[in-house]
mmCIF file of C-alpha atoms in Angstrom:
data_model
loop_
_atom_site.group_PDB
_atom_site.id
_atom_site.type_symbol
_atom_site.label_atom_id
_atom_site.label_comp_id
_atom_site.label_asym_id
_atom_site.label_seq_id
_atom_site.Cartn_x
_atom_site.Cartn_y
_atom_site.Cartn_z
ATOM 1 C CA MET A 1 141.330 122.004 151.109
ATOM 2 C CA PRO A 2 138.772 119.522 149.766
ATOM 3 C CA GLU A 3 138.874 118.862 146.015
ATOM 4 C CA ILE A 4 136.045 120.439 144.054
ATOM 5 C CA ARG A 5 134.301 117.640 142.074
ATOM 6 C CA SER A 6 133.091 118.327 138.526
ATOM 7 C CA ALA A 7 129.468 117.583 137.764
ATOM 8 C CA THR A 8 128.880 114.193 136.128
ATOM 9 C CA LEU A 9 126.257 112.789 133.743
ATOM 10 C CA HIS A 10 124.650 111.188 136.792
ATOM 11 C CA ASP A 11 124.395 114.538 138.579
ATOM 12 C CA VAL A 12 122.698 116.109 135.547
ATOM 13 C CA ALA A 13 120.248 113.187 135.303
ATOM 14 C CA ARG A 14 119.381 113.367 138.985
ATOM 15 C CA TRP A 15 118.937 117.165 138.890
ATOM 16 C CA ALA A 16 116.642 116.949 135.819
ATOM 17 C CA GLY A 17 114.775 113.845 137.111
ATOM 18 C CA VAL A 18 115.530 111.747 134.065
ATOM 19 C CA SER A 19 117.751 108.768 133.181
ATOM 20 C CA LYS A 20 121.376 109.059 132.175
ATOM 21 C CA SER A 21 120.494 107.744 128.714
ATOM 22 C CA THR A 22 117.980 110.575 128.278
ATOM 23 C CA VAL A 23 120.629 113.138 129.241
ATOM 24 C CA SER A 24 122.997 111.528 126.699
ATOM 25 C CA ASN A 25 120.391 111.588 123.960
ATOM 26 C CA VAL A 26 119.497 115.247 124.537
ATOM 27 C CA LEU A 27 123.184 116.329 124.530
ATOM 28 C CA ALA A 28 123.772 114.297 121.397
ATOM 29 C CA GLY A 29 120.649 115.551 119.721
ATOM 30 C CA THR A 30 119.270 112.061 119.319
ATOM 31 C CA GLY A 31 116.314 110.208 120.743
ATOM 32 C CA ARG A 32 112.735 111.466 121.145
ATOM 33 C CA ALA A 33 112.890 113.643 124.279
ATOM 34 C CA SER A 34 110.079 116.134 124.572
ATOM 35 C CA ALA A 35 110.734 119.860 124.502
ATOM 36 C CA ALA A 36 109.967 120.006 128.248
ATOM 37 C CA THR A 37 112.470 117.216 128.984
ATOM 38 C CA ARG A 38 115.067 118.811 126.759
ATOM 39 C CA ASP A 39 114.625 122.141 128.588
ATOM 40 C CA LYS A 40 115.068 120.337 131.957
ATOM 41 C CA VAL A 41 118.271 118.694 130.830
ATOM 42 C CA LEU A 42 119.778 121.868 129.401
ATOM 43 C CA THR A 43 118.859 123.829 132.487
ATOM 44 C CA ALA A 44 120.558 121.169 134.627
ATOM 45 C CA VAL A 45 123.645 121.364 132.460
ATOM 46 C CA ALA A 46 123.801 125.144 132.889
ATOM 47 C CA GLU A 47 123.049 125.106 136.628
ATOM 48 C CA LEU A 48 125.594 122.408 137.494
ATOM 49 C CA GLY A 49 128.216 123.662 135.046
ATOM 50 C CA TYR A 50 128.398 120.146 133.503
ATOM 51 C CA SER A 51 131.077 119.760 130.767
ATOM 52 C CA PRO A 52 131.310 116.483 128.853
ATOM 53 C CA ASN A 53 134.672 114.868 128.792
ATOM 54 C CA ARG A 54 135.416 115.713 125.169
ATOM 55 C CA ALA A 55 138.785 113.978 125.012
ATOM 56 C CA ALA A 56 137.194 110.680 126.119
ATOM 57 C CA ARG A 57 134.301 111.075 123.745
ATOM 58 C CA GLN A 58 136.640 111.696 120.754
ATOM 59 C CA LEU A 59 138.605 108.530 121.582
ATOM 60 C CA ARG A 60 135.333 106.573 121.602
ATOM 61 C CA THR A 61 133.765 108.151 118.493
ATOM 62 C CA ARG A 62 136.868 109.159 116.483
ATOM 63 C CA ARG A 63 135.238 112.516 115.961
ATOM 64 C CA THR A 64 136.765 116.037 116.196
ATOM 65 C CA GLY A 65 133.913 117.548 118.197
ATOM 66 C CA THR A 66 133.668 120.409 115.634
ATOM 67 C CA VAL A 67 130.870 121.126 113.222
ATOM 68 C CA GLY A 68 131.064 123.589 110.348
ATOM 69 C CA VAL A 69 128.148 126.013 109.618
ATOM 70 C CA TYR A 70 127.852 127.818 106.271
ATOM 71 C CA VAL A 71 125.326 130.544 105.520
ATOM 72 C CA PRO A 72 125.289 132.785 102.439
ATOM 73 C CA GLY A 73 126.423 136.440 102.788
ATOM 74 C CA ILE A 74 127.495 137.953 106.101
ATOM 75 C CA PRO A 75 125.482 136.531 109.005
ATOM 76 C CA SER A 76 125.857 139.644 111.162
ATOM 77 C CA THR A 77 123.891 141.705 108.671
ATOM 78 C CA SER A 78 120.839 139.378 108.902
ATOM 79 C CA GLU A 79 118.751 138.694 111.939
ATOM 80 C CA TYR A 80 117.501 135.536 110.258
ATOM 81 C CA TYR A 81 120.916 133.982 109.652
ATOM 82 C CA MET A 82 122.181 135.134 113.065
ATOM 83 C CA ARG A 83 119.319 133.276 114.737
ATOM 84 C CA PHE A 84 119.989 130.152 112.659
ATOM 85 C CA VAL A 85 123.664 130.161 113.581
ATOM 86 C CA PHE A 86 122.846 130.802 117.240
ATOM 87 C CA GLY A 87 120.431 127.819 117.263
ATOM 88 C CA ALA A 88 123.161 125.542 116.002
ATOM 89 C CA MET A 89 125.753 126.966 118.427
ATOM 90 C CA GLU A 90 123.367 126.569 121.349
ATOM 91 C CA GLN A 91 122.851 122.914 120.613
ATOM 92 C CA LEU A 92 126.563 122.273 120.101
ATOM 93 C CA SER A 93 127.584 124.181 123.171
ATOM 94 C CA ALA A 94 125.219 122.199 125.366
ATOM 95 C CA GLN A 95 127.053 119.104 124.147
ATOM 96 C CA GLY A 96 130.544 120.575 124.793
ATOM 97 C CA ARG A 97 131.317 120.786 121.125
ATOM 98 C CA ASP A 98 132.675 123.541 118.874
ATOM 99 C CA MET A 99 131.359 125.299 115.839
ATOM 100 C CA VAL A 100 133.300 126.955 113.025
ATOM 101 C CA ILE A 101 131.541 129.430 110.794
ATOM 102 C CA LEU A 102 132.687 128.827 107.241
ATOM 103 C CA SER A 103 133.179 131.797 104.949
ATOM 104 C CA GLY A 104 132.775 131.893 101.205
ATOM 105 C CA ALA A 105 136.468 132.936 100.767
ATOM 106 C CA ASP A 106 138.950 130.650 99.148
ATOM 107 C CA ARG A 107 140.580 129.233 102.258
ATOM 108 C CA GLY A 108 142.417 126.191 100.810
ATOM 109 C CA ALA A 109 142.033 123.068 102.918
ATOM 110 C CA LEU A 110 138.894 122.820 105.104
ATOM 111 C CA PRO A 111 139.332 122.565 108.872
ATOM 112 C CA LEU A 112 138.833 119.228 110.573
ATOM 113 C CA MET A 113 135.153 118.774 111.080
ATOM 114 C CA ASP A 114 132.660 116.037 111.814
ATOM 115 C CA GLY A 115 130.330 117.463 109.202
ATOM 116 C CA VAL A 116 128.792 120.595 107.690
ATOM 117 C CA ILE A 117 125.440 122.344 108.054
ATOM 118 C CA LEU A 118 124.350 124.547 105.036
ATOM 119 C CA SER A 119 121.594 127.038 104.892
ATOM 120 C CA ASP A 120 119.998 128.017 101.574
ATOM 121 C CA PRO A 121 122.587 126.431 99.246
ATOM 122 C CA ASP A 122 122.454 128.442 96.032
ATOM 123 C CA GLU A 123 123.706 127.121 92.704
ATOM 124 C CA THR A 124 125.565 130.385 92.061
ATOM 125 C CA ASP A 125 127.495 130.087 95.384
ATOM 126 C CA ALA A 126 130.771 128.397 94.585
ATOM 127 C CA ALA A 127 131.512 127.795 98.294
ATOM 128 C CA ALA A 128 128.242 125.995 98.854
ATOM 129 C CA VAL A 129 128.810 123.889 95.693
ATOM 130 C CA ALA A 130 132.253 122.961 96.927
ATOM 131 C CA LEU A 131 131.122 122.036 100.449
ATOM 132 C CA LEU A 132 128.382 119.783 99.087
ATOM 133 C CA ALA A 133 131.013 118.052 96.864
ATOM 134 C CA SER A 134 133.576 117.776 99.658
ATOM 135 C CA GLY A 135 132.611 114.282 100.749
ATOM 136 C CA LEU A 136 131.924 115.514 104.307
ATOM 137 C CA PRO A 137 128.606 114.508 105.981
ATOM 138 C CA VAL A 138 126.232 117.382 105.166
ATOM 139 C CA VAL A 139 122.826 118.504 106.403
ATOM 140 C CA SER A 140 121.178 121.176 104.311
ATOM 141 C CA PHE A 141 118.512 123.567 105.532
ATOM 142 C CA GLU A 142 116.440 123.940 102.329
ATOM 143 C CA ARG A 143 116.987 121.849 99.310
ATOM 144 C CA PRO A 144 120.093 122.435 97.189
ATOM 145 C CA TYR A 145 118.908 123.888 93.852
ATOM 146 C CA GLY A 146 120.410 123.486 90.404
ATOM 147 C CA PRO A 147 122.316 120.906 88.401
ATOM 148 C CA ARG A 148 125.726 121.838 89.903
ATOM 149 C CA MET A 149 124.613 120.875 93.400
ATOM 150 C CA THR A 150 125.454 117.493 94.961
ATOM 151 C CA ARG A 151 122.502 116.087 96.872
ATOM 152 C CA PRO A 152 123.232 115.711 100.583
ATOM 153 C CA ALA A 153 122.088 112.722 102.602
ATOM 154 C CA VAL A 154 119.755 114.803 104.845
ATOM 155 C CA VAL A 155 117.672 117.911 103.977
ATOM 156 C CA LEU A 156 115.473 119.875 106.306
ATOM 157 C CA TRP A 157 113.007 121.760 104.088
ATOM 158 C CA CYS A 158 110.088 124.178 104.340
ATOM 159 C CA ASP A 159 106.896 124.402 102.276
ATOM 160 C CA HIS A 160 107.167 128.039 101.193
ATOM 161 C CA ARG A 161 104.637 127.573 98.466
ATOM 162 C CA ARG A 162 101.820 126.852 100.947
ATOM 163 C CA ALA A 163 102.902 129.758 103.169
ATOM 164 C CA LEU A 164 102.968 132.269 100.325
ATOM 165 C CA ARG A 165 99.508 131.126 99.093
ATOM 166 C CA THR A 166 98.162 131.784 102.560
ATOM 167 C CA VAL A 167 99.530 135.326 102.482
ATOM 168 C CA LEU A 168 98.256 136.050 98.943
ATOM 169 C CA ASP A 169 94.834 134.709 99.792
ATOM 170 C CA GLN A 170 94.755 137.031 102.827
ATOM 171 C CA MET A 171 95.730 139.912 100.605
ATOM 172 C CA TRP A 172 92.969 138.982 98.152
ATOM 173 C CA THR A 173 90.377 138.783 100.991
ATOM 174 C CA ALA A 174 91.521 142.176 102.205
ATOM 175 C CA GLY A 175 90.902 143.719 98.772
ATOM 176 C CA GLY A 176 94.371 143.439 97.155
ATOM 177 C CA ARG A 177 93.972 142.794 93.472
ATOM 178 C CA ARG A 178 97.477 143.444 92.100
ATOM 179 C CA PRO A 179 100.062 141.904 94.448
ATOM 180 C CA ALA A 180 103.674 142.068 93.390
ATOM 181 C CA LEU A 181 106.627 139.901 94.518
ATOM 182 C CA MET A 182 110.078 141.221 95.560
ATOM 183 C CA ILE A 183 112.649 138.348 95.799
ATOM 184 C CA PRO A 184 116.255 137.556 95.064
ATOM 185 C CA PRO A 185 117.131 135.723 91.784
ATOM 186 C CA GLU A 186 115.393 132.320 91.625
ATOM 187 C CA THR A 187 118.591 130.298 91.924
ATOM 188 C CA GLY A 188 117.777 128.702 95.228
ATOM 189 C CA ASP A 189 114.965 126.427 96.443
ATOM 190 C CA TRP A 190 113.437 129.138 98.643
ATOM 191 C CA THR A 191 113.138 131.762 95.903
ATOM 192 C CA ALA A 192 112.184 129.195 93.319
ATOM 193 C CA GLN A 193 109.305 128.017 95.495
ATOM 194 C CA LEU A 194 108.165 131.591 96.031
ATOM 195 C CA GLY A 195 108.362 132.422 92.392
ATOM 196 C CA ASP A 196 106.487 129.290 91.280
ATOM 197 C CA ALA A 197 103.748 129.759 93.922
ATOM 198 C CA TYR A 198 103.264 133.380 93.066
ATOM 199 C CA ARG A 199 102.955 132.869 89.281
ATOM 200 C CA GLU A 200 100.601 129.907 89.892
ATOM 201 C CA TRP A 201 98.463 132.059 92.171
ATOM 202 C CA CYS A 202 98.399 134.874 89.619
ATOM 203 C CA GLY A 203 97.288 132.494 86.894
ATOM 204 C CA LEU A 204 94.430 131.241 89.000
ATOM 205 C CA HIS A 205 93.247 134.749 89.791
ATOM 206 C CA ALA A 206 93.871 136.138 86.290
ATOM 207 C CA VAL A 207 96.367 138.670 87.747
ATOM 208 C CA PRO A 208 99.358 139.969 85.721
ATOM 209 C CA PRO A 209 102.499 138.905 87.654
ATOM 210 C CA ALA A 210 104.963 141.577 88.707
ATOM 211 C CA VAL A 211 108.290 140.233 89.983
ATOM 212 C CA VAL A 212 110.969 142.597 91.256
ATOM 213 C CA SER A 213 114.534 141.203 91.712
ATOM 214 C CA ILE A 214 116.781 142.260 94.608
ATOM 215 C CA ASP A 215 119.841 140.942 96.407
ATOM 216 C CA TRP A 216 119.654 138.083 98.978
ATOM 217 C CA ILE A 217 120.557 140.548 101.759
ATOM 218 C CA PRO A 218 119.593 143.901 100.106
ATOM 219 C CA ALA A 219 120.656 147.332 101.301
ATOM 220 C CA GLY A 220 118.021 150.023 102.068
ATOM 221 C CA PRO A 221 118.774 152.185 98.962
ATOM 222 C CA GLN A 222 118.298 149.182 96.690
ATOM 223 C CA ILE A 223 114.953 148.398 98.324
ATOM 224 C CA ALA A 224 113.790 152.027 97.982
ATOM 225 C CA GLU A 225 114.839 152.244 94.378
ATOM 226 C CA ALA A 226 113.119 148.916 93.466
ATOM 227 C CA THR A 227 109.937 149.972 95.217
ATOM 228 C CA ASP A 228 109.940 153.406 93.477
ATOM 229 C CA ARG A 229 110.465 151.741 90.141
ATOM 230 C CA LEU A 230 107.625 149.255 90.742
ATOM 231 C CA LEU A 231 105.011 151.791 91.773
ATOM 232 C CA THR A 232 106.021 154.248 88.989
ATOM 233 C CA GLU A 233 105.859 151.702 86.225
ATOM 234 C CA ASP A 234 102.749 149.949 87.598
ATOM 235 C CA PRO A 235 100.677 152.222 89.861
ATOM 236 C CA ALA A 236 97.899 149.662 89.920
ATOM 237 C CA VAL A 237 99.933 147.435 92.198
ATOM 238 C CA ASP A 238 98.122 147.552 95.605
ATOM 239 C CA ALA A 239 100.063 144.851 97.515
ATOM 240 C CA LEU A 240 103.673 143.650 97.880
ATOM 241 C CA PHE A 241 105.278 140.512 99.288
ATOM 242 C CA CYS A 242 108.969 141.008 100.133
ATOM 243 C CA GLY A 243 111.125 137.883 100.549
ATOM 244 C CA PRO A 244 114.329 138.736 102.402
ATOM 245 C CA VAL A 245 114.461 139.672 106.101
ATOM 246 C CA ASP A 246 113.785 143.369 106.923
ATOM 247 C CA THR A 247 112.927 144.172 103.297
ATOM 248 C CA ALA A 248 109.294 145.024 104.012
ATOM 249 C CA PRO A 249 109.954 147.644 106.765
ATOM 250 C CA ALA A 250 112.403 149.386 104.414
ATOM 251 C CA VAL A 251 109.605 149.659 101.803
ATOM 252 C CA LEU A 252 107.499 151.932 104.018
ATOM 253 C CA PRO A 253 109.305 155.232 103.320
ATOM 254 C CA ALA A 254 108.971 154.559 99.562
ATOM 255 C CA LEU A 255 105.277 153.862 99.907
ATOM 256 C CA ALA A 256 104.843 157.188 101.714
ATOM 257 C CA ARG A 257 106.549 159.057 98.853
ATOM 258 C CA HIS A 258 103.887 157.592 96.534
ATOM 259 C CA GLY A 259 101.052 158.539 98.831
ATOM 260 C CA ARG A 260 100.438 154.908 99.809
ATOM 261 C CA THR A 261 99.785 153.523 103.366
ATOM 262 C CA ALA A 262 100.635 149.984 104.454
ATOM 263 C CA GLY A 263 97.592 148.470 106.062
ATOM 264 C CA GLY A 264 95.394 151.215 104.517
ATOM 265 C CA ASP A 265 95.284 151.458 100.700
ATOM 266 C CA PHE A 266 98.368 149.131 100.284
ATOM 267 C CA LEU A 267 98.992 145.619 101.669
ATOM 268 C CA LEU A 268 102.431 144.561 102.709
ATOM 269 C CA ALA A 269 104.007 141.244 103.864
ATOM 270 C CA THR A 270 107.427 139.677 104.284
ATOM 271 C CA GLY A 271 108.788 136.174 103.755
ATOM 272 C CA THR A 272 111.056 136.324 106.790
ATOM 273 C CA GLU A 273 109.888 137.066 110.389
ATOM 274 C CA SER A 274 111.904 139.720 112.226
ATOM 275 C CA THR A 275 111.807 142.052 115.153
ATOM 276 C CA SER A 276 111.209 145.066 112.914
ATOM 277 C CA ALA A 277 108.271 143.334 111.164
ATOM 278 C CA ARG A 278 106.720 142.287 114.505
ATOM 279 C CA LEU A 279 107.133 145.720 116.170
ATOM 280 C CA GLY A 280 106.741 148.005 113.139
ATOM 281 C CA GLN A 281 104.096 150.548 112.475
ATOM 282 C CA PRO A 282 102.007 148.862 111.262
ATOM 283 C CA PRO A 283 103.058 145.361 112.372
ATOM 284 C CA ILE A 284 103.839 143.499 109.133
ATOM 285 C CA THR A 285 102.436 140.139 108.145
ATOM 286 C CA ALA A 286 105.307 137.628 108.056
ATOM 287 C CA ILE A 287 106.174 134.039 107.297
ATOM 288 C CA ASP A 288 108.051 132.561 110.239
ATOM 289 C CA ILE A 289 110.479 129.688 109.392
ATOM 290 C CA GLY A 290 111.753 129.458 112.932
ATOM 291 C CA PRO A 291 115.513 129.744 112.208
ATOM 292 C CA LEU A 292 116.527 129.263 115.850
ATOM 293 C CA GLU A 293 114.880 125.862 116.035
ATOM 294 C CA ALA A 294 115.959 125.032 112.515
ATOM 295 C CA GLY A 295 119.595 125.485 113.578
ATOM 296 C CA ARG A 296 119.082 123.185 116.549
ATOM 297 C CA ARG A 297 117.392 120.604 114.441
ATOM 298 C CA CYS A 298 120.157 120.636 111.823
ATOM 299 C CA VAL A 299 122.714 119.741 114.492
ATOM 300 C CA ALA A 300 120.567 116.865 115.784
ATOM 301 C CA LEU A 301 120.045 115.613 112.229
ATOM 302 C CA LEU A 302 123.768 115.773 111.531
ATOM 303 C CA ASP A 303 124.356 113.618 114.658
ATOM 304 C CA GLN A 304 121.754 111.171 113.462
ATOM 305 C CA LEU A 305 123.412 111.120 110.047
ATOM 306 C CA LEU A 306 126.797 110.374 111.624
ATOM 307 C CA ALA A 307 125.100 107.597 113.616
ATOM 308 C CA GLY A 308 123.554 106.174 110.471
ATOM 309 C CA THR A 309 119.966 106.763 111.683
ATOM 310 C CA ALA A 310 118.909 109.668 109.375
ATOM 311 C CA ASP A 311 118.623 110.328 105.671
ATOM 312 C CA GLY A 312 116.186 111.836 103.227
ATOM 313 C CA GLU A 313 114.034 114.975 103.503
ATOM 314 C CA ILE A 314 112.376 116.137 106.715
ATOM 315 C CA GLU A 315 109.836 118.891 106.666
ATOM 316 C CA HIS A 316 110.314 121.812 109.030
ATOM 317 C CA PRO A 317 107.123 123.719 110.166
ATOM 318 C CA VAL A 318 106.327 127.156 108.817
ATOM 319 C CA HIS A 319 103.958 129.621 110.423
ATOM 320 C CA VAL A 320 102.185 132.712 108.981
ATOM 321 C CA HIS A 321 101.597 135.645 111.299
ATOM 322 C CA LEU A 322 98.761 137.767 109.879
ATOM 323 C CA ARG A 323 99.085 141.327 111.117
ATOM 324 C CA ASP A 324 97.806 144.888 110.509
ATOM 325 C CA SER A 325 99.729 145.431 107.268
ATOM 326 C CA THR A 326 97.324 142.992 105.475
ATOM 327 C CA ARG A 327 94.239 143.589 107.651
ATOM 328 C CA LEU A 328 90.735 143.580 106.313
ATOM 329 C CA ALA A 329 89.182 146.939 105.536
ATOM 330 C CA ARG A 330 86.272 145.832 107.698
ATOM 331 C CA GLY A 331 86.226 143.429 110.673
ATOM 332 C CA ARG A 332 89.940 143.810 111.421
ATOM 333 C CA ASP A 333 91.690 140.444 111.898
ATOM 334 C CA ALA A 334 95.108 141.669 112.935
ATOM 335 C CA GLY A 335 97.265 139.494 115.081
ATOM 336 C CA ARG A 336 95.751 136.157 113.977
ATOM 337 C CA THR A 337 98.293 133.455 113.552
ATOM 338 C CA THR A 338 97.912 130.394 111.344
#
């Protein structure tokens, strides 16, 4: 019986119509390959069943082939964090490497890893503080916030201030005169940016600020209670921006109990794009950070950090999807994306 030959780097390059160096760069997350080229290479890898010779690579690079990923809370409860983790896993899997999801539990010695990717490092999160101080190469998605946090060599960050101002301006144009803000405690860069931008916007428009604090990954009853309290104590509030994923859809039943209608006499938006926001009734205006692509980029940046070719802060694009929940009373502009 003839021996079945495993696919080689040359086979992948020929299938994709690119050079071997381009294939190597894509699989390592380095270089400047276009999105189309990257897709061709990853498709070729999948079609041919190519698997890098990890043992040989480890001998050359003295690396473990494993990357740690840490996100706050329990990833399976959050579509946003699941997508971020999957983006990192997809990139690592294409390179024949492994990923270990790090928990916040006290686990003693860390596993052998080439480096760590953190998302939303919060100064109150002891595990994130410890990982940043571990001496391992670290890429952080969002800036570490607070005096206890060691600054990593590479940060991928988002301009949440600008995105929130876009949403608040849309609410103002649509007639919302008393927008409120529902976010977790301002102990991380994401929440701090939102809080600062909101208060600055309120000052410019002579609007009394109304900030409601909730958990990072809040449960439905907490969201309902917070919304009920807000509308009972301040019935003049006619718009609400909810930070965490899937918070805004959970607000809808509470609005109904107060006789309010999202996209009608009440404007509603969320700081985290999700399936429920996109497909809800009404579809909810959302800030889209692109967690899937962010996870991929963090792996590529970690590889560049290990190669000594990356450091500093790199901005990650943010998009605002304006939908029916913040539509104009006249001349509907639902569905526009900026």
